[in-house]
Coordinates of C-alpha atoms and ligand atoms in Angstrom, one line a residue:
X1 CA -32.0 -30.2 22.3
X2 CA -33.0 -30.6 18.4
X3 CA -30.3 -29.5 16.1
X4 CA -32.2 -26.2 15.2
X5 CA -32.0 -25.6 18.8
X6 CA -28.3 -26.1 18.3
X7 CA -27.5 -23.8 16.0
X8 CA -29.6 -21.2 17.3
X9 CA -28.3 -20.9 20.7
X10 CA -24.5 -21.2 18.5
X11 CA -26.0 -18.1 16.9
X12 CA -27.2 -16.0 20.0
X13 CA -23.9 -16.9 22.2
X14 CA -21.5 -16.4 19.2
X15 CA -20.0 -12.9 20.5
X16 CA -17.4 -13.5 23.3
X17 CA -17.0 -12.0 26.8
X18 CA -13.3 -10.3 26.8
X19 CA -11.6 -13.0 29.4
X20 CA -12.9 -15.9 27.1
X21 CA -10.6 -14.4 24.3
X22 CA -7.2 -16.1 24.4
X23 CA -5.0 -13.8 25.7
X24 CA -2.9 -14.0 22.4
X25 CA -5.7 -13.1 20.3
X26 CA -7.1 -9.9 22.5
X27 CA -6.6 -6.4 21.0
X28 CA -5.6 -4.7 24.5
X29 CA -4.5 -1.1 23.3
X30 CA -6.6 0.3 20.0
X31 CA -4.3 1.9 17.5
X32 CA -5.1 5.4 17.7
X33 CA -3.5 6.4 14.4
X34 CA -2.8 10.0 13.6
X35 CA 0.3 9.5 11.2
X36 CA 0.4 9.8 7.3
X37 CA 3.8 9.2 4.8
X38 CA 4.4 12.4 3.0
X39 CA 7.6 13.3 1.6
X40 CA 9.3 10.5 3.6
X41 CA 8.6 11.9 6.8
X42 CA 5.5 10.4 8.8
X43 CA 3.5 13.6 10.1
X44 CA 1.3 14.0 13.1
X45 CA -2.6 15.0 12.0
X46 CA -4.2 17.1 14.9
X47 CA -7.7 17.4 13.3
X48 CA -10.7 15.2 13.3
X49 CA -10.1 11.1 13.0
X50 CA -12.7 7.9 12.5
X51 CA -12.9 5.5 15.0
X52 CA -12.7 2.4 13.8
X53 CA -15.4 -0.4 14.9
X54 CA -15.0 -3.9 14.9
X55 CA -17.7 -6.8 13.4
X56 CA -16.8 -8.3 16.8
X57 CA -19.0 -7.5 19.7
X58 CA -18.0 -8.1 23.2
X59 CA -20.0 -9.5 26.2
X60 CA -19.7 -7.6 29.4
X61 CA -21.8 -6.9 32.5
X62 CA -23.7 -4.2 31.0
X63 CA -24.2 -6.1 28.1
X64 CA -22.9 -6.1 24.5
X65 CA -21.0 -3.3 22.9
X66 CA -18.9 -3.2 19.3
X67 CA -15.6 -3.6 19.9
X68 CA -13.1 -0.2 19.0
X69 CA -10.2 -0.9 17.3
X70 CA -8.9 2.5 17.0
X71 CA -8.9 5.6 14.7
X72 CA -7.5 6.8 11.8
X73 CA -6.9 10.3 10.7
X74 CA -9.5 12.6 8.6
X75 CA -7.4 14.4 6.5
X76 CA -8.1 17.2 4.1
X77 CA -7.7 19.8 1.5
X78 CA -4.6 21.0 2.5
X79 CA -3.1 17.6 3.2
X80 CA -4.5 16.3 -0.1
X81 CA -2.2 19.0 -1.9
X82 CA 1.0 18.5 0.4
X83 CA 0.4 14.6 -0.6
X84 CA -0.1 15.8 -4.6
X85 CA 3.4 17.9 -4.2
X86 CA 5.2 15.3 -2.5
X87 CA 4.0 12.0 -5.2
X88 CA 5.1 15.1 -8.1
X89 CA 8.5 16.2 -6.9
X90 CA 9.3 12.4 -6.1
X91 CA 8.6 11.5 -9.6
X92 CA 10.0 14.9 -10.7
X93 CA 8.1 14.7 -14.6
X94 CA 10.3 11.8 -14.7
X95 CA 12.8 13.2 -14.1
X96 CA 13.2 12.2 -10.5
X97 CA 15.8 10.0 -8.5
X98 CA 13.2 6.8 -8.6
X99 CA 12.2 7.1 -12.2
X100 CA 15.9 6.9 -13.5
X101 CA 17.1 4.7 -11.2
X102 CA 18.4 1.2 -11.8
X103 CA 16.4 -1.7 -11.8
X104 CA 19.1 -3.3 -9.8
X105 CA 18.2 -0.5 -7.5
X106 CA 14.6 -0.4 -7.1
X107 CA 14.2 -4.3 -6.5
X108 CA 17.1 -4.0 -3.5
X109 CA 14.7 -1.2 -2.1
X110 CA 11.5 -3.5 -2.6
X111 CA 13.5 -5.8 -0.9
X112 CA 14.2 -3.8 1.9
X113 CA 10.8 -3.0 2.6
X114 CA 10.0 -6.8 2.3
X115 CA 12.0 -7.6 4.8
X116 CA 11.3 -4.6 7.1
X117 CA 7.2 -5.7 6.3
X118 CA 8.2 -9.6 7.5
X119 CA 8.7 -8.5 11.0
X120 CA 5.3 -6.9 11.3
X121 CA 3.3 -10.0 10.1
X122 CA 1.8 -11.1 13.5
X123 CA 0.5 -7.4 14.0
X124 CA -0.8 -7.1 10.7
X125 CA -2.3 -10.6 10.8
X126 CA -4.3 -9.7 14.7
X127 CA -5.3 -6.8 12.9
X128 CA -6.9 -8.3 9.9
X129 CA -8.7 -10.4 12.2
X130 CA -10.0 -7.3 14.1
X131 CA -10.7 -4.9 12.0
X132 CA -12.2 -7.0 8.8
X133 CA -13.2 -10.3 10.7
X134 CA -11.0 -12.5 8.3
X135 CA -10.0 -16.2 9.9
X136 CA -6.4 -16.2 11.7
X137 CA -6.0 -18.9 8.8
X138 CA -6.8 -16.7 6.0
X139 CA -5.5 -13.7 7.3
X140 CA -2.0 -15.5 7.8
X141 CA -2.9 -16.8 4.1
X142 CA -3.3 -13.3 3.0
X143 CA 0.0 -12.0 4.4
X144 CA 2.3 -14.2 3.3
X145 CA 0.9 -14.7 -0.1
X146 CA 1.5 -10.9 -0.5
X147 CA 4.8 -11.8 0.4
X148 CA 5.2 -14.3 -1.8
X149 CA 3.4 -12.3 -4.3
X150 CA 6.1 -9.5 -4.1
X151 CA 8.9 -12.6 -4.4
X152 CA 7.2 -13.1 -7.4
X153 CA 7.1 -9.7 -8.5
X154 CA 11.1 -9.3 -8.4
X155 CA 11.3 -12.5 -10.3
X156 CA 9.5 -11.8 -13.0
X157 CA 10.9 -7.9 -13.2
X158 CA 14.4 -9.6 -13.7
X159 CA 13.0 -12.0 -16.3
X160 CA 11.6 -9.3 -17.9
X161 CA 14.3 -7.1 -17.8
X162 CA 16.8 -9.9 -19.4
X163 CA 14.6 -10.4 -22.1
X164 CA 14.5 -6.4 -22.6
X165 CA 18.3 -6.2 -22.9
X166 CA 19.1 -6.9 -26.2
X167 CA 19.5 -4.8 -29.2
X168 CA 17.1 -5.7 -32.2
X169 CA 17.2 -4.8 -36.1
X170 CA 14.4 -4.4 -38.8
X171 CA 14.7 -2.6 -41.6
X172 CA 18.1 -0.6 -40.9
X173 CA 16.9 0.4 -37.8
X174 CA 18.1 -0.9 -34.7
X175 CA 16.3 -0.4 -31.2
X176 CA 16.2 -1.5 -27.6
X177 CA 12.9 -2.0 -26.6
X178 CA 11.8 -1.9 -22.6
X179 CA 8.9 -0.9 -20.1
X180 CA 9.0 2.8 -18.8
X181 CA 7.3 4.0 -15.8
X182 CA 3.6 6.2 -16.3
X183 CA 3.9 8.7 -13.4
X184 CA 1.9 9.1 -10.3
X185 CA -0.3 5.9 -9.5
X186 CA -3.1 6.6 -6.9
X187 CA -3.5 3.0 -5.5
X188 CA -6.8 2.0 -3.5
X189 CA -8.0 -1.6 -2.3
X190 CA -11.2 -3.5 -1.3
X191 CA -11.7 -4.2 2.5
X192 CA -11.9 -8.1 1.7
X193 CA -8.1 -8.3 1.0
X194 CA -7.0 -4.9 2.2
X195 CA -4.0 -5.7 2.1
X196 CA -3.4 -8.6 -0.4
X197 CA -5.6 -6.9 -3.4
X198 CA -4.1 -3.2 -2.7
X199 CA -0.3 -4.5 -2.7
X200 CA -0.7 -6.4 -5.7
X201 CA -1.3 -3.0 -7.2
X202 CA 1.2 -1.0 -5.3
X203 CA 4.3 -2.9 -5.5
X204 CA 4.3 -3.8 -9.3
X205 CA 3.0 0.3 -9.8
X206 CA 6.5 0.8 -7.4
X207 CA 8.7 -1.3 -9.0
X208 CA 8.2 -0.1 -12.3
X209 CA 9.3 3.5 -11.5
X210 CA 5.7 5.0 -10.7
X211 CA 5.4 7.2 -7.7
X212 CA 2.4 5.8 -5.4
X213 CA -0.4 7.7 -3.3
X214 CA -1.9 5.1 -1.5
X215 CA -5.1 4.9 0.2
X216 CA -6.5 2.3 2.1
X217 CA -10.1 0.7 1.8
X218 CA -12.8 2.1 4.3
X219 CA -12.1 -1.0 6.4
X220 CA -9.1 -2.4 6.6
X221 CA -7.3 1.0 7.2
X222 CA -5.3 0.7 10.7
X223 CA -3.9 -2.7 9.2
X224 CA -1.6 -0.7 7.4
X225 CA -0.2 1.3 10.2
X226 CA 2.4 -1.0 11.4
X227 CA 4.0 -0.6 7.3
X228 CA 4.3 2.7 7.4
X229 CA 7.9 3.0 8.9
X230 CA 8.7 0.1 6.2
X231 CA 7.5 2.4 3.9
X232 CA 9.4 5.3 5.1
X233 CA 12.8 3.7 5.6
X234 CA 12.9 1.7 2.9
X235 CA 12.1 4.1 -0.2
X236 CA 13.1 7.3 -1.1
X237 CA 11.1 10.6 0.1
X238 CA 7.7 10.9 -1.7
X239 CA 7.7 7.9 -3.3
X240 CA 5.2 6.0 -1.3
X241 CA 3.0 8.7 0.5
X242 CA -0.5 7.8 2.3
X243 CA -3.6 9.4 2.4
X244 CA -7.1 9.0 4.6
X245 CA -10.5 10.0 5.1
X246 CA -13.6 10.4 3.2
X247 CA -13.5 10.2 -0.4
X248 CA -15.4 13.3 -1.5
X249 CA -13.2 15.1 0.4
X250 CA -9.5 13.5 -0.3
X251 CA -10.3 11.1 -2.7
X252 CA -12.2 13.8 -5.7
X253 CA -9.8 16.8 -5.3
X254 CA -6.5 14.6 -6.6
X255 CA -8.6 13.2 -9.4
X256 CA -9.8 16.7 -10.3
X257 CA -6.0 18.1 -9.8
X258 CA -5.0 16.2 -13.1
X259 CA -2.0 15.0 -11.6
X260 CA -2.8 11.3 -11.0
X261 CA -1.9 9.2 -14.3
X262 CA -3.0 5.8 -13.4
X263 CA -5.9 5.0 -11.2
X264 CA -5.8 1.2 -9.3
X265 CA -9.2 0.8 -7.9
X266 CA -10.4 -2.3 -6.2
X267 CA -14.1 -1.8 -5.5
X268 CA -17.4 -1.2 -7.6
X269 CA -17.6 0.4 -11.0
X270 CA -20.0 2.8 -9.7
X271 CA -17.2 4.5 -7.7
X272 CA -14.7 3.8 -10.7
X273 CA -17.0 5.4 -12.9
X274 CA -17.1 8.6 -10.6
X275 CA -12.9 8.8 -10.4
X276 CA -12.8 8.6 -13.8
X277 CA -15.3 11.5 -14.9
X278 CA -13.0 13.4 -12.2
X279 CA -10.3 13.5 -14.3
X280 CA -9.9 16.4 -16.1
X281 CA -8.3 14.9 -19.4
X282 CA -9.8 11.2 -19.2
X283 CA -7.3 10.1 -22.1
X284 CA -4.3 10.8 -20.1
X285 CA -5.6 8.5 -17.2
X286 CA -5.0 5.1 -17.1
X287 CA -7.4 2.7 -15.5
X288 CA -6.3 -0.7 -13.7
X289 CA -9.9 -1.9 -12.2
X290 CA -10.8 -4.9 -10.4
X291 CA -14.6 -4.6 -9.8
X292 CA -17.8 -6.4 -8.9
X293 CA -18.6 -9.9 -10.0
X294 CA -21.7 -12.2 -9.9
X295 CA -20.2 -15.7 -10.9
X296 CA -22.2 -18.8 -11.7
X297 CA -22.2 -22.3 -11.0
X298 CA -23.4 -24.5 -13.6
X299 CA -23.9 -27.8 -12.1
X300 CA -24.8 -30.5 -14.7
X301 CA -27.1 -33.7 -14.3
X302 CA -24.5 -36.1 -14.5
X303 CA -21.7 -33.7 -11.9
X304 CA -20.1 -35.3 -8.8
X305 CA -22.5 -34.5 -6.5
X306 CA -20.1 -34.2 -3.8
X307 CA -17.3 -33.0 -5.3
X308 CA -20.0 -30.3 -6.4
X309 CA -21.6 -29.5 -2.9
X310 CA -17.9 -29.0 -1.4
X311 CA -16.7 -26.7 -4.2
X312 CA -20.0 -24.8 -3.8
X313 CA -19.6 -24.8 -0.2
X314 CA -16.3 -23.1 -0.4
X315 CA -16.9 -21.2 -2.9
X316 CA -19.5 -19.3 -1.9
X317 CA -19.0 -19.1 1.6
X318 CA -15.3 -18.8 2.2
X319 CA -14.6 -15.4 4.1
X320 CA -18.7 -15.3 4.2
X321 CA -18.7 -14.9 0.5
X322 CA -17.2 -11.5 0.8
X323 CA -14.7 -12.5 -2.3
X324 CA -15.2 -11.3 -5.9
X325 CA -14.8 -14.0 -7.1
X326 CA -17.5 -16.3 -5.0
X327 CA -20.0 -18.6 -6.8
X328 CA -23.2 -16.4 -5.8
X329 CA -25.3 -18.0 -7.7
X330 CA -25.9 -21.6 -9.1
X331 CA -27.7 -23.0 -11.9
X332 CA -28.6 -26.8 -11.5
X333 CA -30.5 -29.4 -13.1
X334 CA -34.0 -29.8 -12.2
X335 CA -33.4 -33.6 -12.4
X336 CA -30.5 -33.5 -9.3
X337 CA -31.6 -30.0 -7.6
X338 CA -33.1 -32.1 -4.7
X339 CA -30.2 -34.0 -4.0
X340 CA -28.1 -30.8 -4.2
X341 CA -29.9 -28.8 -2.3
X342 CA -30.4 -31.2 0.3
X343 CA -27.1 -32.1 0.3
X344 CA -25.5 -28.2 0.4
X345 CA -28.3 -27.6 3.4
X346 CA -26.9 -30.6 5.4
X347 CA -23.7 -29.4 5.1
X348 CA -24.0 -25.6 6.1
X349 CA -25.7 -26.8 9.1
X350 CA -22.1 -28.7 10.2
X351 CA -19.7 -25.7 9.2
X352 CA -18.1 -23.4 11.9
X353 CA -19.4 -20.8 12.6
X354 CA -17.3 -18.2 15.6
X355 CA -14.3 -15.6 16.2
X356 CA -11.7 -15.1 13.6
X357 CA -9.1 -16.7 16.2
X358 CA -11.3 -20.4 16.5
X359 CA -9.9 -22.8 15.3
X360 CA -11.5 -24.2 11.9
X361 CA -14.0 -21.5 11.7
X362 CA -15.4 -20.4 8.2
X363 CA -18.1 -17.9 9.2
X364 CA -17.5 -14.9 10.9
X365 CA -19.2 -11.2 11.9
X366 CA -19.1 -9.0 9.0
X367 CA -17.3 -6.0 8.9
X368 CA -19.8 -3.6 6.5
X369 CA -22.5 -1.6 8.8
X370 CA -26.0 -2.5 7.8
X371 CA -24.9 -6.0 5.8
X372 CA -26.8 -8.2 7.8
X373 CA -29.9 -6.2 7.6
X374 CA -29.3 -6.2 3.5
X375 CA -28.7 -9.4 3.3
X376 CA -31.9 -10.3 4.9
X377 CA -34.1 -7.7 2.8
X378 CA -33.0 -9.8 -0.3
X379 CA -34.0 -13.1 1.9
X380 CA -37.3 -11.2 2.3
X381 CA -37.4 -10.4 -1.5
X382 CA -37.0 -13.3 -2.7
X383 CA -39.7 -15.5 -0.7
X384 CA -42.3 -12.7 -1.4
X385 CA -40.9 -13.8 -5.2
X386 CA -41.6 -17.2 -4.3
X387 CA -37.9 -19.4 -3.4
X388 CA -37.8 -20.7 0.4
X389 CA -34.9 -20.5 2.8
X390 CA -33.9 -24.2 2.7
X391 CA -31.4 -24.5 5.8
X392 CA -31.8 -24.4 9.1
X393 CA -31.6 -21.2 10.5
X394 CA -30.2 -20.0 7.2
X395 CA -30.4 -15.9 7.6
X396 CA -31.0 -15.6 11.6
X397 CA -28.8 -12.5 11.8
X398 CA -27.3 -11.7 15.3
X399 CA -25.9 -8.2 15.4
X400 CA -23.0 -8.0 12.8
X401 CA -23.2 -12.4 12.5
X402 CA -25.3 -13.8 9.7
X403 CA -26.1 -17.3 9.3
X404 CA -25.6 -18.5 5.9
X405 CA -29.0 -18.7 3.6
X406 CA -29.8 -21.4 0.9
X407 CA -32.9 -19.8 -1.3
X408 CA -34.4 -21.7 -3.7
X409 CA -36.1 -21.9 -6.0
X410 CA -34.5 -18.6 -7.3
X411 CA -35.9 -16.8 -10.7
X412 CA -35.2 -13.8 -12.7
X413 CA -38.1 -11.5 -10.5
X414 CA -35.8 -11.6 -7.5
X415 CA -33.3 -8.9 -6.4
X416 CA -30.5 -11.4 -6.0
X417 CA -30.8 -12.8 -9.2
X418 CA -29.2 -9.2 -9.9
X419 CA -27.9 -8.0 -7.2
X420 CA -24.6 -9.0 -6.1
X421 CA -24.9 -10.1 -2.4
X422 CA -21.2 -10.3 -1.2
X423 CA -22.4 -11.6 1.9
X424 CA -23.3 -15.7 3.1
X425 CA -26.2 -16.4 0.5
X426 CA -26.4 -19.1 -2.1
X427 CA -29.5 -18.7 -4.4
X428 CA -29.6 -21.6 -6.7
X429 CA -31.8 -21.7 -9.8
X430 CA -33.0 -25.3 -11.0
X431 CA -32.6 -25.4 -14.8
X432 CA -33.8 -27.4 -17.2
X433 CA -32.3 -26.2 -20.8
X434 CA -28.4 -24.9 -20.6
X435 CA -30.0 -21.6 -22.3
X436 CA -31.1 -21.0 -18.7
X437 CA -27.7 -20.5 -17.6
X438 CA -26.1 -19.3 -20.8
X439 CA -29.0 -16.6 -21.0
X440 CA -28.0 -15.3 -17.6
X441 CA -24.5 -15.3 -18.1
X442 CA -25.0 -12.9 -21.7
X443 CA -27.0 -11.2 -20.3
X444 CA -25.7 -10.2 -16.7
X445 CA -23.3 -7.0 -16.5
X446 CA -20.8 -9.2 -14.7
X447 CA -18.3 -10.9 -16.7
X448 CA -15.6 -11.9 -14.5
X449 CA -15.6 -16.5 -14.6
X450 CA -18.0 -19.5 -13.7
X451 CA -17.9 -23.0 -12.6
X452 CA -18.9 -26.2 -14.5
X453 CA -19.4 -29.3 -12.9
X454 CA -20.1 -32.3 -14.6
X455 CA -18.4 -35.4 -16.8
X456 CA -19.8 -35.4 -20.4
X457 CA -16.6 -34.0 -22.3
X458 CA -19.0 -33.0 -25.2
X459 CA -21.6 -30.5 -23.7
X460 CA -18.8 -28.9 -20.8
X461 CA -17.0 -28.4 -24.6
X462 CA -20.5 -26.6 -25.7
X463 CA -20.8 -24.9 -22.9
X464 CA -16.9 -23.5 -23.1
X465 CA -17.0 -22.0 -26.1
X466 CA -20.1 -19.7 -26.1
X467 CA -19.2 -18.9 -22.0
X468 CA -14.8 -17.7 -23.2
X469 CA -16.9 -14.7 -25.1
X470 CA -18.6 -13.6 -21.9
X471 CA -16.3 -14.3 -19.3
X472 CA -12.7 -14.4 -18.3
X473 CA -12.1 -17.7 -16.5
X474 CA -14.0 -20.8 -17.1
X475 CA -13.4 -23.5 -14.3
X476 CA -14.2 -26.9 -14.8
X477 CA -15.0 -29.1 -11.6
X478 CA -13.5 -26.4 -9.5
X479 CA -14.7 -22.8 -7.6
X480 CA -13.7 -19.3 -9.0
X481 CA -10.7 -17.9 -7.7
X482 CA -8.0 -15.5 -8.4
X483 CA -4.9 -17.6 -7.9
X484 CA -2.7 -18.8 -8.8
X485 CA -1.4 -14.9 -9.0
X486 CA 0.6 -16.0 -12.2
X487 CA -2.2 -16.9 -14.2
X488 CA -4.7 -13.6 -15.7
X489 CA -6.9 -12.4 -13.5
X490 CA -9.6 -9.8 -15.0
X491 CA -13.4 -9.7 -16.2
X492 CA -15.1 -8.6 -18.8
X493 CA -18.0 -5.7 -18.4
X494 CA -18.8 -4.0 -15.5
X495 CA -16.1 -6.5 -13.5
X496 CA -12.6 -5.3 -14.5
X497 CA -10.4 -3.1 -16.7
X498 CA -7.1 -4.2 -17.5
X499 CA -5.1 -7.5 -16.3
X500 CA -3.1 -8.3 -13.2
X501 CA -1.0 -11.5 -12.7
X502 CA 2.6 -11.1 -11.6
X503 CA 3.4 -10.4 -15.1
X504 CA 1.1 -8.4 -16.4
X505 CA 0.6 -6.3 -13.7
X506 CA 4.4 -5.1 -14.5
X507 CA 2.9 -4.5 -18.2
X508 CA -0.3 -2.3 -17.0
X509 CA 1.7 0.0 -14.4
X510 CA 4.6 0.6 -17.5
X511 CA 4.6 1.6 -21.1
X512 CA 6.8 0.3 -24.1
X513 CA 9.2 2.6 -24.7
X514 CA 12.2 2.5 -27.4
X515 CA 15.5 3.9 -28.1
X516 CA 16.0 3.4 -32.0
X517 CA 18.8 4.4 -34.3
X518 CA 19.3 3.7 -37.7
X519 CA 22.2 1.3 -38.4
X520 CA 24.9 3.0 -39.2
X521 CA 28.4 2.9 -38.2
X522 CA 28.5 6.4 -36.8
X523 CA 24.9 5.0 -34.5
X524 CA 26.4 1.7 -34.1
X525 CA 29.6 3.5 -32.4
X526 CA 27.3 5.6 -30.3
X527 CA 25.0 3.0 -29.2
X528 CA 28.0 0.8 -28.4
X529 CA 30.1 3.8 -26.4
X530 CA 26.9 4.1 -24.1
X531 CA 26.9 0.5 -23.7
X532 CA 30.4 -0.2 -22.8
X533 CA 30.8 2.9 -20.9
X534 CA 27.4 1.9 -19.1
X535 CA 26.0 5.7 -19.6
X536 CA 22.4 4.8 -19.3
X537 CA 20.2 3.1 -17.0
X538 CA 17.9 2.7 -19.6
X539 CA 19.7 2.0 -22.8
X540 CA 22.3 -0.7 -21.1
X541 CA 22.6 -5.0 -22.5
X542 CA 23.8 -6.1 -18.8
X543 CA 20.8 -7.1 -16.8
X544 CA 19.9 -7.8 -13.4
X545 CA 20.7 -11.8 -12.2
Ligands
LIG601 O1 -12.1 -10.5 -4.0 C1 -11.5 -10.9 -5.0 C2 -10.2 -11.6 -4.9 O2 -9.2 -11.2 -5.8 C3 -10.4 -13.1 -4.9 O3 -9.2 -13.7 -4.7 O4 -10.1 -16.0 -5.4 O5 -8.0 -15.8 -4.2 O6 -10.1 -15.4 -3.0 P1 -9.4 -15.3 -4.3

């Protein structure tokens, strides 16, 4: 059998039968979910839900059929405003019991739920792999670095609460000057870390005082259920509260209520767009956006070729290129685009391709309905535009599985020159002049980081400083990625609005807020009786260890 042959009958036999699913790996019972967090209670929803499908077919005597992982509930109007009540009398105009309490106190309740969320990691993890066809590596990756992402969090909340503590002077005034929560965060993550991307959200947004109404991505939903007695038990009524169903219905009415005052939205900055114009007084909403992306490789004529193919490799492919911040598209010199391309090509045709559960496996079904078939219209587009599929077997699509797709020659007529593909396909544009590139990147409406490989010290330099005006991470010799979570992540354009990191994440979800006096002795004796007598939980010098 030729290789082709190979990795077309991989491609037609990639769906299991149920018994050749190790039996640790099987979703036996589907989570019929009817629950939703509301005022610390979780309630029973009797209406209409959305069954959940998974990317994974399964095998069976009278053929294939798409796996069903459960349901969720479709909630509506009315729940929507029991939600809205619940979020506003836990926050109470600030007024409320989370709001004023300690710090001390809101990191022992975040670390209550942390622990409470620990137990659940192996049905969170199963889940993942079910419902979003994410790796059993990556979706273990993803929990626990939300956990340590949450560690994190805590630590840097102390830091930044000792460094808030003290008392300064200017000028004959004298102030303390911390971080003060912003009210009712409506919190809503991306299906390709449903849990990681919306949790880096939520728990700074909690921890900071903010009341949260969370809803999950599309896909990814059920994942969540087995948090929401965490939730429940480990933070006061209506501080965390959880909403589902269809957007227009649930998702428009808060935004129009007026009562949401910060907006964390992982997704595209179409739908961002749309929140936002819901709003009745724009101004007063706050905007934390992580949003598309169309990052570049720039591969230079004197890069490590294979230190370049396996960053490329990686980077574009990893969790099928469904990342915002995969390469997904490269740029790379005419003189050593052969070699590249032949290399790359060799090497897709060795990578694993299977379940989320085998072991070493990098591509899997994908979740979104009607992706494949998208995926292969731009395939189509861009040969009728003149670039060839280089790889063998590079788009065969079988149900929800795609095979990965090299295109080139790529060039400025094709859709995925624009488009961003979010899906296993690497176009790669041969360049002769670094304007190629450079003209792209000024030009694109993506602005989020790129890749530069190569060795001469003096043009990656020239390439630097133009590209830091245009984008938000360069990476030299190295994919795009997010982490570590300490450094910035954000973008530039239609990519991203505000920052998150550990740190600044606690910054976006909280605003500067003083208590000044001038200095005086009848203020000094004031400030120091509140102090001593420990009055306040905002105006205090002890801090949290
Ligand atoms: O989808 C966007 C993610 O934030 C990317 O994170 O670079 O760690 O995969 P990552």
């Amino acid at each position: 059998m030729s290789h082709s042959d190979n990795l077309g009958s991989m491609i037609s036999g990639v769906f299991p039968a149920w018994e050749e699913i190790p039996a640790v790996h099987r979703q036996e019972r589907p989570v019929g979910q009817r629950e939703y967090l509301v005022d610390g209670e979780i309630r029973i929803w009797e209406g209409k839900v959305q069954e959940v499908l998974s990317p994974i077919w399964i095998g069976g005597t009278g053929g294939f059929r798409q796996h069903v992982v459960g349901h969720y509930p479709l909630l509506t109007r009315k729940e929507v405003d029991e939600i809205l009540d619940s979020a506003q009398r836990a926050y109470g105009n600030g007024f409320g019991q989370w709001p004023t309490m300690t710090v001390q106190s809101r990191i022992e309740h975040v670390e209550d739920f942390l622990m409470r969320m620990t137990d659940k990691r192996d049905e969170v993890v199963k889940l993942l792999m079910w419902e979003v066809g994410k790796t059993l590596q990556d979706s273990e990756k993803e929990f626990d670095r939300t956990v340590g992402y949450i560690q994190d969090t805590i630590g840097a909340l102390k830091e930044l609460d000792m460094r808030s503590s003290g008392i300064v002077t200017d000028q004959g005034v004298m102030a303390q000057i911390r971080r003060a929560p912003l009210g009712v965060v409506l919190c809503m993550g991306p299906f390709n870390y449903p849990l990681n991307e919306t949790f880096t959200t939520l728990i700074p947004a909690l921890i900071m005082g903010n009341v949260v109404i969370f809803k999950p991505p599309r896909l990814g939903v059920l994942l969540h259920r087995p948090l929401l007695e965490a939730f429940r038990d480990a933070f006061p009524p209506g501080v965390v509260n959880t909403v589902y169903g269809d957007g227009q219905e649930v998702i428009a009415p808060m935004m129009q209520s007026g009562k949401i005052d910060v907006l964390a939205f992982i997704g595209s900055s179409r739908v961002a767009d749309i929140l936002k114009h819901q709003h009745p007084s724009p101004h007063r909403l706050r905007s934390v956006l992580g949003l598309e992306a169309k990052n570049a490789g720039i591969i230079l004529e004197d890069a490590d070729m294979d230190l370049a193919v396996d960053e490329v490799l990686t980077g574009a492919l990893s969790f099928n290129g469904q990342r915002c911040t995969a390469l997904k598209i490269i740029f790379v010199h005419r003189k050593v685009a052969e070699g590249f391309i032949g290399s790359l090509s060799g090497r897709i045709s060795t990578i694993a391709c299977g379940m989320p559960w085998e072991k070493g496996v990098m591509i899997t079904p994908l979740p979104e309905q009607g992706k494949p078939r998208y995926l292969g219209e731009l395939i189509d587009d861009a040969v009728v535009h003149g670039a060839r599929v280089i790889n063998e077997a590079g788009g065969i699509i079988n149900r929800s599985f795609f095979f990965p797709a090299l295109l080139y020659p790529v060039n400025d007529r094709m859709r995925v020159w624009h488009e961003e593909q979010f899906g296993p396909v690497i176009p790669v544009v041969p360049f002769d002049d670094l304007d190629t590139p450079l003209r792209y990147i000024s030009e694109s409406d993506f602005g989020q980081q790129a890749s530069i490989f190569g060795r001469d010290a003096g043009r990656i330099a020239q390439l630097i400083d133009p590209l830091v005006n245009h984008l938000c991470r360069i990476n030299l010799n190295s994919q795009c990625q997010r982490g570590p979570d300490t450094f910035p992540f954000t973008g530039r354009k239609n990519s991203a609005e505000g920052t998150l990191s550990v740190t600044d994440a606690l910054r976006v979800f909280s605003i500067r807020t003083l208590v000044a006096a001038k200095y005086n002795t009848q203020n000094r004796e004031l400030v120091n009786r509140i102090l001593q007598e420990h009055q306040s939980a905002f105006l205090r010098t002890g801090y949290v260890l």
